[in-house]
PDB file of C-alpha atoms and ligand atoms in Angstrom:
ATOM      1  CA  MET A 132      87.429  87.096 -45.372  1.00 95.00           C
ATOM      2  CA  VAL A 133      87.807  88.024 -41.523  1.00 97.00           C
ATOM      3  CA  ILE A 134      83.840  89.537 -40.496  1.00 98.00           C
ATOM      4  CA  LEU A 135      84.973  90.581 -36.885  1.00 98.00           C
ATOM      5  CA  GLU A 136      88.361  91.076 -35.068  1.00 98.00           C
ATOM      6  CA  VAL A 137      88.519  92.321 -31.566  1.00 98.00           C
ATOM      7  CA  ARG A 138      92.423  93.583 -30.838  1.00 98.00           C
ATOM      8  CA  ASN A 139      94.802  94.343 -28.125  1.00 98.00           C
ATOM      9  CA  ILE A 140      91.235  94.219 -25.659  1.00 98.00           C
ATOM     10  CA  ASP A 141      92.008  94.786 -21.951  1.00 98.00           C
ATOM     11  CA  LYS A 142      88.980  95.476 -19.385  1.00 98.00           C
ATOM     12  CA  ARG A 143      89.683  95.885 -15.777  1.00 98.00           C
ATOM     13  CA  PHE A 144      86.739  95.513 -12.588  1.00 96.00           C
ATOM     14  CA  PRO A 145      88.001  96.840  -9.518  1.00 96.00           C
ATOM     15  CA  GLY A 146      90.490  93.698  -8.089  1.00 94.00           C
ATOM     16  CA  VAL A 147      90.512  92.286 -11.915  1.00 96.00           C
ATOM     17  CA  MET A 148      91.654  92.555 -15.036  1.00 97.00           C
ATOM     18  CA  ALA A 149      89.171  90.497 -16.665  1.00 98.00           C
ATOM     19  CA  LEU A 150      90.499  91.034 -19.837  1.00 98.00           C
ATOM     20  CA  LYS A 151      94.438  90.811 -21.189  1.00 98.00           C
ATOM     21  CA  ASP A 152      95.558  91.972 -24.411  1.00 98.00           C
ATOM     22  CA  VAL A 153      93.044  90.007 -26.285  1.00 98.00           C
ATOM     23  CA  SER A 154      92.623  89.317 -30.100  1.00 98.00           C
ATOM     24  CA  LEU A 155      90.636  87.675 -31.654  1.00 97.00           C
ATOM     25  CA  ALA A 156      89.608  87.016 -35.436  1.00 98.00           C
ATOM     26  CA  ILE A 157      86.642  85.391 -36.807  1.00 98.00           C
ATOM     27  CA  GLU A 158      85.847  84.827 -41.103  1.00 98.00           C
ATOM     28  CA  ARG A 159      82.754  85.136 -42.291  1.00 97.00           C
ATOM     29  CA  GLY A 160      80.321  82.101 -41.644  1.00 97.00           C
ATOM     30  CA  GLU A 161      82.986  80.250 -39.046  1.00 97.00           C
ATOM     31  CA  ILE A 162      82.338  78.555 -36.495  1.00 98.00           C
ATOM     32  CA  ARG A 163      84.469  79.707 -34.345  1.00 98.00           C
ATOM     33  CA  GLY A 164      84.355  77.575 -30.672  1.00 97.00           C
ATOM     34  CA  LEU A 165      85.636  80.470 -27.455  1.00 97.00           C
ATOM     35  CA  ILE A 166      86.240  77.730 -24.380  1.00 96.00           C
ATOM     36  CA  GLY A 167      87.765  77.991 -21.192  1.00 95.00           C
ATOM     37  CA  PRO A 168      86.986  77.911 -17.607  1.00 94.00           C
ATOM     38  CA  ASN A 169      84.842  79.463 -15.020  1.00 93.00           C
ATOM     39  CA  GLY A 170      85.842  83.623 -14.453  1.00 95.00           C
ATOM     40  CA  SER A 171      88.346  83.346 -17.373  1.00 97.00           C
ATOM     41  CA  GLY A 172      86.949  86.407 -19.010  1.00 97.00           C
ATOM     42  CA  LYS A 173      84.540  84.949 -21.984  1.00 97.00           C
ATOM     43  CA  THR A 174      80.872  86.164 -20.927  1.00 95.00           C
ATOM     44  CA  THR A 175      83.120  89.218 -19.977  1.00 96.00           C
ATOM     45  CA  LEU A 176      84.504  89.491 -24.182  1.00 97.00           C
ATOM     46  CA  ILE A 177      81.478  89.267 -25.304  1.00 95.00           C
ATOM     47  CA  ARG A 178      79.644  91.790 -23.767  1.00 93.00           C
ATOM     48  CA  THR A 179      81.966  93.784 -23.861  1.00 96.00           C
ATOM     49  CA  ILE A 180      81.890  93.303 -28.286  1.00 97.00           C
ATOM     50  CA  MET A 181      78.667  94.058 -28.162  1.00 91.00           C
ATOM     51  CA  GLY A 182      79.442  97.780 -25.985  1.00 91.00           C
ATOM     52  CA  PHE A 183      77.477  96.561 -22.500  1.00 90.00           C
ATOM     53  CA  TYR A 184      81.263  96.535 -21.572  1.00 93.00           C
ATOM     54  CA  ARG A 185      83.827  99.731 -22.572  1.00 95.00           C
ATOM     55  CA  GLN A 186      86.871  98.620 -22.743  1.00 97.00           C
ATOM     56  CA  ASP A 187      90.302 100.174 -20.923  1.00 98.00           C
ATOM     57  CA  ARG A 188      92.125  99.491 -23.784  1.00 98.00           C
ATOM     58  CA  GLY A 189      92.185  97.881 -27.932  1.00 98.00           C
ATOM     59  CA  GLU A 190      89.584  98.013 -30.670  1.00 98.00           C
ATOM     60  CA  ILE A 191      86.638  95.793 -31.964  1.00 98.00           C
ATOM     61  CA  VAL A 192      86.516  95.965 -36.240  1.00 98.00           C
ATOM     62  CA  TYR A 193      83.392  94.939 -37.014  1.00 98.00           C
ATOM     63  CA  GLU A 194      83.018  94.643 -41.665  1.00 97.00           C
ATOM     64  CA  GLY A 195      86.321  96.657 -41.242  1.00 96.00           C
ATOM     65  CA  ASP A 196      84.863  99.292 -38.806  1.00 96.00           C
ATOM     66  CA  ASN A 197      86.425 100.432 -35.521  1.00 97.00           C
ATOM     67  CA  ILE A 198      83.130 100.256 -33.803  1.00 97.00           C
ATOM     68  CA  VAL A 199      84.711 101.181 -30.264  1.00 96.00           C
ATOM     69  CA  ASP A 200      82.379 103.938 -30.227  1.00 96.00           C
ATOM     70  CA  GLU A 201      78.580 102.664 -31.472  1.00 94.00           C
ATOM     71  CA  GLU A 202      75.602 101.861 -29.164  1.00 89.00           C
ATOM     72  CA  ILE A 203      74.794  99.274 -28.182  1.00 87.00           C
ATOM     73  CA  TRP A 204      72.300  99.442 -30.772  1.00 85.00           C
ATOM     74  CA  ASN A 205      73.803 100.552 -33.938  1.00 90.00           C
ATOM     75  CA  ARG A 206      76.236  97.377 -33.075  1.00 92.00           C
ATOM     76  CA  VAL A 207      72.930  95.058 -32.780  1.00 90.00           C
ATOM     77  CA  ASN A 208      72.071  97.023 -36.386  1.00 90.00           C
ATOM     78  CA  LYS A 209      75.042  95.849 -37.648  1.00 94.00           C
ATOM     79  CA  GLY A 210      74.400  92.284 -36.989  1.00 95.00           C
ATOM     80  CA  LEU A 211      75.795  91.586 -33.965  1.00 94.00           C
ATOM     81  CA  SER A 212      74.334  89.346 -31.392  1.00 93.00           C
ATOM     82  CA  LEU A 213      74.119  86.923 -28.403  1.00 89.00           C
ATOM     83  CA  THR A 214      72.585  84.848 -25.725  1.00 90.00           C
ATOM     84  CA  TYR A 215      72.412  84.903 -21.786  1.00 83.00           C
ATOM     85  CA  GLN A 216      73.197  82.078 -19.671  1.00 78.00           C
ATOM     86  CA  ASN A 217      70.810  83.209 -17.336  1.00 77.00           C
ATOM     87  CA  PRO A 218      67.524  84.439 -19.287  1.00 77.00           C
ATOM     88  CA  LEU A 219      64.333  85.964 -17.773  1.00 76.00           C
ATOM     89  CA  TYR A 220      60.664  86.252 -18.889  1.00 80.00           C
ATOM     90  CA  VAL A 221      58.113  88.173 -19.264  1.00 75.00           C
ATOM     91  CA  ALA A 222      55.838  86.908 -16.538  1.00 75.00           C
ATOM     92  CA  GLY A 223      52.148  86.549 -18.662  1.00 79.00           C
ATOM     93  CA  LEU A 224      54.557  87.408 -21.884  1.00 83.00           C
ATOM     94  CA  SER A 225      54.060  84.127 -24.526  1.00 86.00           C
ATOM     95  CA  ILE A 226      56.980  82.742 -26.374  1.00 84.00           C
ATOM     96  CA  PHE A 227      55.422  85.010 -29.841  1.00 86.00           C
ATOM     97  CA  ARG A 228      55.885  87.914 -27.761  1.00 83.00           C
ATOM     98  CA  HIS A 229      59.460  87.441 -25.932  1.00 80.00           C
ATOM     99  CA  ILE A 230      60.339  86.359 -29.843  1.00 80.00           C
ATOM    100  CA  GLU A 231      58.780  89.709 -30.679  1.00 77.00           C
ATOM    101  CA  LEU A 232      60.896  91.901 -27.940  1.00 74.00           C
ATOM    102  CA  GLY A 233      63.993  90.656 -28.795  1.00 74.00           C
ATOM    103  CA  THR A 234      63.762  93.107 -31.113  1.00 68.00           C
ATOM    104  CA  ILE A 235      62.938  95.892 -29.123  1.00 65.00           C
ATOM    105  CA  ALA A 236      63.393  98.798 -31.610  1.00 62.00           C
ATOM    106  CA  LYS A 237      61.010  97.241 -34.885  1.00 71.00           C
ATOM    107  CA  ARG A 238      58.528  95.756 -34.498  1.00 78.00           C
ATOM    108  CA  LEU A 239      58.543  91.879 -37.023  1.00 85.00           C
ATOM    109  CA  PRO A 240      56.045  91.392 -38.568  1.00 89.00           C
ATOM    110  CA  THR A 241      54.065  87.811 -38.034  1.00 92.00           C
ATOM    111  CA  GLN A 242      54.916  85.900 -40.508  1.00 94.00           C
ATOM    112  CA  LYS A 243      59.094  86.748 -39.649  1.00 92.00           C
ATOM    113  CA  ILE A 244      58.139  85.846 -35.730  1.00 93.00           C
ATOM    114  CA  MET A 245      56.712  82.688 -37.284  1.00 95.00           C
ATOM    115  CA  GLU A 246      60.063  82.188 -39.247  1.00 96.00           C
ATOM    116  CA  ILE A 247      62.701  82.179 -36.808  1.00 95.00           C
ATOM    117  CA  ALA A 248      59.812  79.727 -34.709  1.00 96.00           C
ATOM    118  CA  ARG A 249      60.182  78.096 -37.111  1.00 96.00           C
ATOM    119  CA  GLU A 250      64.452  77.644 -37.227  1.00 96.00           C
ATOM    120  CA  VAL A 251      64.364  77.209 -34.152  1.00 96.00           C
ATOM    121  CA  GLY A 252      61.904  74.224 -33.717  1.00 95.00           C
ATOM    122  CA  LEU A 253      59.287  76.806 -31.553  1.00 96.00           C
ATOM    123  CA  GLU A 254      56.307  77.165 -34.190  1.00 95.00           C
ATOM    124  CA  ASP A 255      53.998  74.520 -31.800  1.00 95.00           C
ATOM    125  CA  LYS A 256      54.199  76.615 -28.867  1.00 94.00           C
ATOM    126  CA  ILE A 257      54.294  79.506 -29.615  1.00 94.00           C
ATOM    127  CA  ASP A 258      51.546  80.453 -27.786  1.00 94.00           C
ATOM    128  CA  ASP A 259      53.546  78.657 -24.003  1.00 93.00           C
ATOM    129  CA  ASP A 260      54.553  81.077 -20.626  1.00 91.00           C
ATOM    130  CA  PRO A 261      58.436  80.619 -21.753  1.00 90.00           C
ATOM    131  CA  SER A 262      58.550  80.237 -17.706  1.00 86.00           C
ATOM    132  CA  GLU A 263      57.164  76.562 -18.406  1.00 84.00           C
ATOM    133  CA  LEU A 264      59.193  75.291 -21.015  1.00 88.00           C
ATOM    134  CA  PRO A 265      61.928  72.526 -20.633  1.00 92.00           C
ATOM    135  CA  VAL A 266      65.362  73.912 -20.701  1.00 91.00           C
ATOM    136  CA  LEU A 267      65.776  72.725 -24.039  1.00 94.00           C
ATOM    137  CA  SER A 268      63.112  74.771 -25.312  1.00 94.00           C
ATOM    138  CA  ALA A 269      64.224  78.089 -23.639  1.00 92.00           C
ATOM    139  CA  LYS A 270      67.860  77.504 -24.640  1.00 94.00           C
ATOM    140  CA  ARG A 271      65.753  77.370 -29.048  1.00 95.00           C
ATOM    141  CA  LEU A 272      63.989  80.649 -26.982  1.00 94.00           C
ATOM    142  CA  GLU A 273      66.704  82.220 -26.110  1.00 93.00           C
ATOM    143  CA  ILE A 274      68.573  81.724 -30.090  1.00 95.00           C
ATOM    144  CA  ALA A 275      65.164  82.787 -31.402  1.00 94.00           C
ATOM    145  CA  LYS A 276      65.207  86.138 -29.391  1.00 91.00           C
ATOM    146  CA  ALA A 277      69.126  86.939 -30.713  1.00 92.00           C
ATOM    147  CA  LEU A 278      67.430  86.102 -34.653  1.00 94.00           C
ATOM    148  CA  ALA A 279      65.001  88.849 -34.208  1.00 91.00           C
ATOM    149  CA  THR A 280      67.212  91.281 -34.835  1.00 90.00           C
ATOM    150  CA  SER A 281      68.681  89.886 -38.230  1.00 92.00           C
ATOM    151  CA  PRO A 282      71.915  89.397 -37.056  1.00 95.00           C
ATOM    152  CA  LYS A 283      75.175  88.255 -39.558  1.00 97.00           C
ATOM    153  CA  ILE A 284      77.263  87.026 -36.320  1.00 98.00           C
ATOM    154  CA  LEU A 285      75.468  84.866 -33.051  1.00 97.00           C
ATOM    155  CA  MET A 286      77.736  84.714 -29.916  1.00 97.00           C
ATOM    156  CA  LEU A 287      76.368  81.516 -27.581  1.00 96.00           C
ATOM    157  CA  ASP A 288      77.342  82.257 -24.342  1.00 94.00           C
ATOM    158  CA  GLU A 289      77.334  78.228 -22.222  1.00 94.00           C
ATOM    159  CA  ILE A 290      73.835  77.447 -24.627  1.00 94.00           C
ATOM    160  CA  PHE A 291      74.531  73.744 -23.410  1.00 94.00           C
ATOM    161  CA  ALA A 292      75.239  73.455 -20.206  1.00 92.00           C
ATOM    162  CA  GLY A 293      72.211  71.845 -19.080  1.00 92.00           C
ATOM    163  CA  LEU A 294      71.575  70.104 -21.438  1.00 94.00           C
ATOM    164  CA  SER A 295      71.481  66.230 -21.649  1.00 94.00           C
ATOM    165  CA  PHE A 296      73.897  64.512 -24.237  1.00 93.00           C
ATOM    166  CA  GLU A 297      70.843  63.836 -26.692  1.00 95.00           C
ATOM    167  CA  GLU A 298      69.109  67.724 -26.126  1.00 96.00           C
ATOM    168  CA  GLY A 299      72.950  68.293 -26.607  1.00 95.00           C
ATOM    169  CA  GLU A 300      72.924  67.171 -30.391  1.00 95.00           C
ATOM    170  CA  GLN A 301      69.303  68.352 -30.727  1.00 96.00           C
ATOM    171  CA  MET A 302      71.200  71.852 -30.633  1.00 96.00           C
ATOM    172  CA  ILE A 303      74.274  71.361 -32.696  1.00 96.00           C
ATOM    173  CA  ASP A 304      71.960  69.696 -35.094  1.00 96.00           C
ATOM    174  CA  MET A 305      69.666  73.932 -35.604  1.00 96.00           C
ATOM    175  CA  LEU A 306      72.789  75.456 -34.822  1.00 97.00           C
ATOM    176  CA  LYS A 307      75.170  73.784 -38.113  1.00 97.00           C
ATOM    177  CA  THR A 308      71.290  74.383 -39.413  1.00 97.00           C
ATOM    178  CA  LEU A 309      71.338  77.974 -39.145  1.00 97.00           C
ATOM    179  CA  ASN A 310      75.018  78.454 -39.854  1.00 97.00           C
ATOM    180  CA  LYS A 311      74.707  76.956 -43.560  1.00 97.00           C
ATOM    181  CA  GLU A 312      71.366  78.087 -44.636  1.00 95.00           C
ATOM    182  CA  LYS A 313      72.044  81.797 -43.341  1.00 93.00           C
ATOM    183  CA  ASN A 314      75.336  81.442 -43.566  1.00 95.00           C
ATOM    184  CA  LEU A 315      75.630  82.940 -39.811  1.00 97.00           C
ATOM    185  CA  THR A 316      78.823  82.767 -37.757  1.00 98.00           C
ATOM    186  CA  ILE A 317      78.731  81.823 -34.969  1.00 98.00           C
ATOM    187  CA  LEU A 318      81.200  82.097 -31.568  1.00 98.00           C
ATOM    188  CA  LEU A 319      80.673  79.142 -29.399  1.00 97.00           C
ATOM    189  CA  ILE A 320      81.324  80.045 -25.654  1.00 96.00           C
ATOM    190  CA  ASP A 321      81.621  77.373 -23.438  1.00 93.00           C
ATOM    191  CA  HIS A 322      83.653  75.736 -20.220  1.00 88.00           C
ATOM    192  CA  ASN A 323      84.506  72.693 -22.151  1.00 81.00           C
ATOM    193  CA  LEU A 324      85.542  71.335 -25.248  1.00 86.00           C
ATOM    194  CA  ARG A 325      83.193  68.497 -25.113  1.00 86.00           C
ATOM    195  CA  MET A 326      80.646  70.023 -27.085  1.00 88.00           C
ATOM    196  CA  VAL A 327      82.108  72.363 -28.744  1.00 91.00           C
ATOM    197  CA  LYS A 328      85.057  69.951 -30.869  1.00 91.00           C
ATOM    198  CA  LYS A 329      81.482  68.120 -32.392  1.00 91.00           C
ATOM    199  CA  MET A 330      80.742  71.681 -34.417  1.00 93.00           C
ATOM    200  CA  VAL A 331      84.356  74.512 -34.228  1.00 95.00           C
ATOM    201  CA  LYS A 332      86.847  73.837 -36.945  1.00 93.00           C
ATOM    202  CA  ARG A 333      89.283  76.560 -34.860  1.00 96.00           C
ATOM    203  CA  THR A 334      88.673  76.808 -30.500  1.00 97.00           C
ATOM    204  CA  THR A 335      90.527  79.992 -28.744  1.00 97.00           C
ATOM    205  CA  VAL A 336      91.047  79.127 -25.728  1.00 97.00           C
ATOM    206  CA  ILE A 337      91.126  81.599 -22.848  1.00 97.00           C
ATOM    207  CA  ASP A 338      92.084  81.907 -19.408  1.00 96.00           C
ATOM    208  CA  MET A 339      92.778  84.409 -16.186  1.00 96.00           C
ATOM    209  CA  GLY A 340      91.918  87.086 -18.891  1.00 98.00           C
ATOM    210  CA  GLU A 341      94.328  86.018 -21.634  1.00 98.00           C
ATOM    211  CA  ILE A 342      94.524  84.144 -25.166  1.00 98.00           C
ATOM    212  CA  ILE A 343      96.664  81.121 -24.465  1.00 97.00           C
ATOM    213  CA  ALA A 344      96.004  78.593 -27.537  1.00 97.00           C
ATOM    214  CA  GLU A 345      94.077  78.894 -31.053  1.00 97.00           C
ATOM    215  CA  GLY A 346      93.920  75.585 -33.377  1.00 96.00           C
ATOM    216  CA  SER A 347      91.799  73.101 -34.658  1.00 95.00           C
ATOM    217  CA  PHE A 348      90.924  70.317 -31.412  1.00 92.00           C
ATOM    218  CA  GLU A 349      93.811  68.124 -31.725  1.00 91.00           C
ATOM    219  CA  GLU A 350      96.034  71.271 -32.018  1.00 94.00           C
ATOM    220  CA  ILE A 351      94.532  72.990 -28.567  1.00 94.00           C
ATOM    221  CA  ILE A 352      94.875  69.275 -26.415  1.00 90.00           C
ATOM    222  CA  GLU A 353      97.837  68.931 -27.046  1.00 92.00           C
ATOM    223  CA  ASP A 354      99.014  72.567 -25.687  1.00 93.00           C
ATOM    224  CA  GLU A 355     100.801  72.522 -22.100  1.00 93.00           C
ATOM    225  CA  LYS A 356      99.403  75.552 -21.524  1.00 92.00           C
ATOM    226  CA  VAL A 357      95.950  74.509 -21.760  1.00 92.00           C
ATOM    227  CA  ARG A 358      96.380  71.482 -20.067  1.00 91.00           C
ATOM    228  CA  LYS A 359      97.504  73.305 -17.120  1.00 90.00           C
ATOM    229  CA  ALA A 360      94.513  75.369 -17.342  1.00 88.00           C
ATOM    230  CA  TYR A 361      92.189  72.349 -17.365  1.00 84.00           C
ATOM    231  CA  ILE A 362      94.494  70.510 -14.712  1.00 76.00           C
ATOM    232  CA  GLY A 363      95.518  72.767 -12.883  1.00 70.00           C
TER     233      GLY A 363
HETATM  234  N1  ADP B 551      80.247  93.166 -13.458  1.00 54.01           N
HETATM  235  C1  ADP B 551      81.506  92.795 -13.010  1.00 54.01           C
HETATM  236  N2  ADP B 551      82.211  93.085 -12.686  1.00 54.01           N
HETATM  237  C2  ADP B 551      83.296  92.839 -11.200  1.00 54.01           C
HETATM  238  N3  ADP B 551      83.699  92.033 -11.964  1.00 54.01           N
HETATM  239  C3  ADP B 551      82.777  90.662 -13.272  1.00 54.01           C
HETATM  240  C4  ADP B 551      82.044  91.305 -13.610  1.00 54.01           C
HETATM  241  N4  ADP B 551      81.806  90.624 -14.516  1.00 54.01           N
HETATM  242  C5  ADP B 551      82.865  89.305 -14.439  1.00 54.01           C
HETATM  243  N5  ADP B 551      83.242  89.563 -13.756  1.00 54.01           N
HETATM  244  C6  ADP B 551      84.705  88.798 -13.844  1.00 54.01           C
HETATM  245  O1  ADP B 551      85.659  88.668 -14.232  1.00 54.01           O
HETATM  246  C7  ADP B 551      86.135  87.067 -14.514  1.00 54.01           C
HETATM  247  C8  ADP B 551      85.763  86.714 -15.167  1.00 54.01           C
HETATM  248  O2  ADP B 551      84.539  86.858 -15.813  1.00 54.01           O
HETATM  249  P1  ADP B 551      83.496  85.655 -15.901  1.00 54.01           P
HETATM  250  O3  ADP B 551      83.264  87.173 -17.517  1.00 54.01           O
HETATM  251  O4  ADP B 551      82.444  85.905 -15.893  1.00 54.01           O
HETATM  252  O5  ADP B 551      83.783  84.775 -17.074  1.00 54.01           O
HETATM  253  P2  ADP B 551      82.997  83.215 -17.465  1.00 54.01           P
HETATM  254  O6  ADP B 551      82.477  83.861 -18.354  1.00 54.01           O
HETATM  255  O7  ADP B 551      84.887  82.482 -18.413  1.00 54.01           O
HETATM  256  O8  ADP B 551      82.936  82.411 -16.967  1.00 54.01           O
HETATM  257  C9  ADP B 551      86.117  86.953 -13.526  1.00 54.01           C
HETATM  258  O9  ADP B 551      86.631  87.271 -12.248  1.00 54.01           O
HETATM  259  C10 ADP B 551      85.099  87.362 -12.347  1.00 54.01           C
HETATM  260  O10 ADP B 551      84.885  87.787 -11.199  1.00 54.01           O
HETATM  261 MG1   MG B 552      80.286  83.378 -18.660  1.00 54.01          MG
END
């Protein structure tokens, strides 16, 4: 069953068509890859899905409803979430407070915050200052903040960036567990296939604002347009 469908989305910024007739359907419980070179429109797409940007054309259908006129907070309450490429921390606030603030709209019980911290492997560091965290833990915190809103879909923006190979493997294990145990649907964004291909059955490829391919790893690496986008 499809949980999220993007239909014919256009998004224009001054001087650039960031998304051109983008359509995409994600199944409930799926881990989908979304790859594309820098500037291809990946972040714009998930921000448009969240309602941070207003599309110029098209529909976003979530659990059967067109949500294009919904406020960001309604979309969050319905179960959409994302992580940011460059997280910001509030100086002097602990990891516990940052997870708690992930929700803003409603206060979470301590037990729930600790459960999320455990799910992402930060329970031993809960009182630490996040600005001192090594990069893998910082990524764990970004996921914890998204989990604080009890999402059904988690859209991860370049979560593997800056991680070593081993750290990437740990991230994959954690995401696979979240996917399995919570039936969490995941949209995994990256600029290359290296880590994504270990987690997904299907990958969508975007280039210059357009979807150019979709399929299994084997299918997309054979695709002429994909090779061109990556090799030039
Ligand atoms: N807020 C914005 N204002 C103007 N142009 C933007 C904005 N965000 C992205 N762009 C432009 O839209 C295109 C797609 O960017 P982006 O979605 O960030 O790509 P990606 O995440 O794939 O690297 C780029 O040409 C970028 O310069
Ligand atoms: Mg981006």
